Tab-separated table of C-alpha atoms in Angstrom:
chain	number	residue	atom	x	y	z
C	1	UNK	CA	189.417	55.787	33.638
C	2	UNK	CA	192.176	54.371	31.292
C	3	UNK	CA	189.559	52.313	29.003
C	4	UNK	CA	187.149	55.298	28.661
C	5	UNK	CA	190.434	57.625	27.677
C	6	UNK	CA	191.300	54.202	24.778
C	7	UNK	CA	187.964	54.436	24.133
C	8	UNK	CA	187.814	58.324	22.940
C	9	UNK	CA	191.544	57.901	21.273
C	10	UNK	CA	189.622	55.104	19.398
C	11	UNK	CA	186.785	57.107	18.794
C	12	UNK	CA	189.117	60.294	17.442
C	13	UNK	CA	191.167	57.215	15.020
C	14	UNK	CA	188.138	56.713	13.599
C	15	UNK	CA	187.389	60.116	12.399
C	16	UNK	CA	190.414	60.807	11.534
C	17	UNK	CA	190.538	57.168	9.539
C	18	UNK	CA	186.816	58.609	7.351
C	19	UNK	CA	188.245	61.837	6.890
C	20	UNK	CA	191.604	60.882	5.489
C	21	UNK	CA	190.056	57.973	3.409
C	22	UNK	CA	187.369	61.199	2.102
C	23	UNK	CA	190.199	63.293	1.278
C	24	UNK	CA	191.677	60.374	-0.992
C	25	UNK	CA	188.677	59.946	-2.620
C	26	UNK	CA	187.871	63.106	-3.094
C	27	UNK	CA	191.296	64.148	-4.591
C	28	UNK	CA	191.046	60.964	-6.996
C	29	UNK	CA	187.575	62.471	-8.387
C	30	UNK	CA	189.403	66.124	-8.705
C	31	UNK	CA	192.089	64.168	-10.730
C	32	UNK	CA	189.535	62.176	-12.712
C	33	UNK	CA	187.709	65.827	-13.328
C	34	UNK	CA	190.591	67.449	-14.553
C	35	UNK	CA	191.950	64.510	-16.797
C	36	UNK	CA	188.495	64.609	-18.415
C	37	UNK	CA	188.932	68.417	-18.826
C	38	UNK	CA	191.978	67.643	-20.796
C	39	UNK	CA	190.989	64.703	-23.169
C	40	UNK	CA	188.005	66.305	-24.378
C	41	UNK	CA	188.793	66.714	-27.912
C	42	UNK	CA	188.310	69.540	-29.960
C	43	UNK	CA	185.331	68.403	-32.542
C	44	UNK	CA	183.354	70.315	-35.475
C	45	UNK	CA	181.041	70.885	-32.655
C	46	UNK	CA	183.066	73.888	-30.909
C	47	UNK	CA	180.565	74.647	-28.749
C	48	UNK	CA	180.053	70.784	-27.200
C	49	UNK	CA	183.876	70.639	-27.183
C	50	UNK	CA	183.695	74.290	-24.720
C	51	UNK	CA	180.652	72.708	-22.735
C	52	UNK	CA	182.216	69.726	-21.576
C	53	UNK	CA	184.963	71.366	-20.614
C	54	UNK	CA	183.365	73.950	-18.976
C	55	UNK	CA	181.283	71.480	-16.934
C	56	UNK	CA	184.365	69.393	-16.340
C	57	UNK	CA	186.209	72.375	-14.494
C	58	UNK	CA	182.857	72.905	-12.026
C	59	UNK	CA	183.397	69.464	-11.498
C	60	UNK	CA	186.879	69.839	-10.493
C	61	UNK	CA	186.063	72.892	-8.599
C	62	UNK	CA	183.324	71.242	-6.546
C	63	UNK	CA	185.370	68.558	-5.472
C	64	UNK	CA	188.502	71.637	-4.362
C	65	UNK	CA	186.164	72.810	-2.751
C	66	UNK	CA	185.144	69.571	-0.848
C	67	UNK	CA	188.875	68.485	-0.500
C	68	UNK	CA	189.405	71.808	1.978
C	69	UNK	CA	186.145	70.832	3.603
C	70	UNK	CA	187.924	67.563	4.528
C	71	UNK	CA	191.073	68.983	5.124
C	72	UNK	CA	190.013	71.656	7.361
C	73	UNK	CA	187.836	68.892	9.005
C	74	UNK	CA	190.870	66.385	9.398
C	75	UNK	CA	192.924	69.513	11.003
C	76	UNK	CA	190.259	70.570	13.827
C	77	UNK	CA	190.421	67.508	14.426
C	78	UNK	CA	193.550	66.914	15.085
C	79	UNK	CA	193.414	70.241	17.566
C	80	UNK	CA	190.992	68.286	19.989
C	81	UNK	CA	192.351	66.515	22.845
C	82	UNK	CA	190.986	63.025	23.827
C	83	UNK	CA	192.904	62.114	27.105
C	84	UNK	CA	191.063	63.962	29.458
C	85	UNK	CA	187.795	62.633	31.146
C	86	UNK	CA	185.494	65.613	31.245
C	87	UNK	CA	182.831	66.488	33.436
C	88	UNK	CA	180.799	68.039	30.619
C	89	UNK	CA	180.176	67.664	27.130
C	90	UNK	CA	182.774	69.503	24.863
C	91	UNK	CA	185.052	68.757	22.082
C	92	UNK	CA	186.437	66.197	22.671
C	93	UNK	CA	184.074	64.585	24.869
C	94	UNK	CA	181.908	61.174	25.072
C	95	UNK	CA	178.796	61.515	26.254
C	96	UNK	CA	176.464	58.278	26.690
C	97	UNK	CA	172.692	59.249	26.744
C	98	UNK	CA	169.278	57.577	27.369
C	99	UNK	CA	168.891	56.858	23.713
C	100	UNK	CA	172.546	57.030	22.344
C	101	UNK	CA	176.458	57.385	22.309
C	102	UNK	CA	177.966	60.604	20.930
C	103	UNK	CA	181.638	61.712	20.041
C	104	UNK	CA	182.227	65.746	19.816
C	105	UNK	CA	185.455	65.727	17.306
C	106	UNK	CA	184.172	65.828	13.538
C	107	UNK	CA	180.787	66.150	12.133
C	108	UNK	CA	180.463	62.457	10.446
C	109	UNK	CA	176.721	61.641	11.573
C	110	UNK	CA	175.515	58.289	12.606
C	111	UNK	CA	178.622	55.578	12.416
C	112	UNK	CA	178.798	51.692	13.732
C	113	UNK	CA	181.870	51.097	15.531
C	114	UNK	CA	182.632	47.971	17.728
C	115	UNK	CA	178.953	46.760	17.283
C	116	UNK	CA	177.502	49.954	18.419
C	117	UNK	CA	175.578	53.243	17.397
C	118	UNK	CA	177.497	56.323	17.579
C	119	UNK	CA	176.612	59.931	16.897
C	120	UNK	CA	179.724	61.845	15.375
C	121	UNK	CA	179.015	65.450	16.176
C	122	UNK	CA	181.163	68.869	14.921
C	123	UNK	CA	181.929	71.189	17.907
C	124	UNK	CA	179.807	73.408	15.695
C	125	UNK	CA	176.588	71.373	15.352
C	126	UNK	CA	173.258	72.634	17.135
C	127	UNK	CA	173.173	69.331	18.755
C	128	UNK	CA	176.531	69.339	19.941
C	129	UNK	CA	176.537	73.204	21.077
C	130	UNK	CA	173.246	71.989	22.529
C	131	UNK	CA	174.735	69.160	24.465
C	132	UNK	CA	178.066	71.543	26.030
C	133	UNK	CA	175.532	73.445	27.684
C	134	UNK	CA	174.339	70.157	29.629
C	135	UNK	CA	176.049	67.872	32.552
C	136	UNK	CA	175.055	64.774	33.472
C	137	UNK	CA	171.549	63.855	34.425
C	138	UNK	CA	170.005	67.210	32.190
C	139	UNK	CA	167.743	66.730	29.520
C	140	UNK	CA	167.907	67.219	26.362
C	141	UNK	CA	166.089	67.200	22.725
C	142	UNK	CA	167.412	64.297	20.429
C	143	UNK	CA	164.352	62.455	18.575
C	144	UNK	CA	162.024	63.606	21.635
C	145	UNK	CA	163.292	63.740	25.092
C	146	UNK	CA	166.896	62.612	26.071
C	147	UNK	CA	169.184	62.286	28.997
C	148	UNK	CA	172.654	62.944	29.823
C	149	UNK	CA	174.185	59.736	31.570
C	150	UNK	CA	177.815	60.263	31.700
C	151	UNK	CA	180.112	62.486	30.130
C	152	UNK	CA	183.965	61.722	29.791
């Protein structure tokens, strides 16, 4: 019981290691954005001068809006608790299938960790909302038919 409750604290590290590292990068391309924003020189060509500028704030704007994304991510996260085994599939949860591993706690797709496959989910995916309506030994649809074998 103790390895399997390392095993999701590892699991939640991990997330919360991508997310972090996204919201660095993403708040260095934000910076980058705005610093280009405010080099562009003014030229004889007014208008270029106003386009690049322009294009430069929607730039910095995307990636605000991304940086939340991660933030807000990074702090639902944080919310779910790992050191419980469960006896089906929530947030939280690790749930071992026929065909694969997956990790309710952020929404980070397919990841290698320790030499193996596993399927980051958000609370919020279908899969996942899927998958909390399921105990073990239920069937599922994940690339064809699938089968709960443990949940913890």
């Amino acid at each position: 019981m103790e390895e399997k409750i390392a095993h999701k604290i590892r699991l939640k590290q991990y997330c919360e290691n991508i997310l972090s590292d996204r919201i660095a990068t993403t708040k260095q391309a934000m910076d980058n954005a705005q610093a280009a924003a405010n080099e562009e020189g003014k030229s004889s060509a007014g208008d270029k001068y106003e386009t690049t500028r322009a294009m430069s704030h929607l730039e910095k704007d995307m990636y605000a809006r991304q940086l939340l994304a991660h933030q807000q991510d990074l702090q639902a996260l944080h919310a779910i608790q790992v050191n419980a085994i469960y006896q089906s599939p929530g947030p939280g949860a690790f749930i071992q299938s026929t065909k694969a591993g997956f990790f309710i706690g952020a929404g980070l797709g397919k990841q290698e960790m320790d030499g193996k496959t596993i399927i980051f989910l958000s609370p919020a995916s279908p899969l996942a909302q899927q998958l909390m309506q399921k105990k073990p030994g239920d069937a599922f649809d994940f690339k064809g038919k699938d089968k709960i074998l443990e949940v913890y």
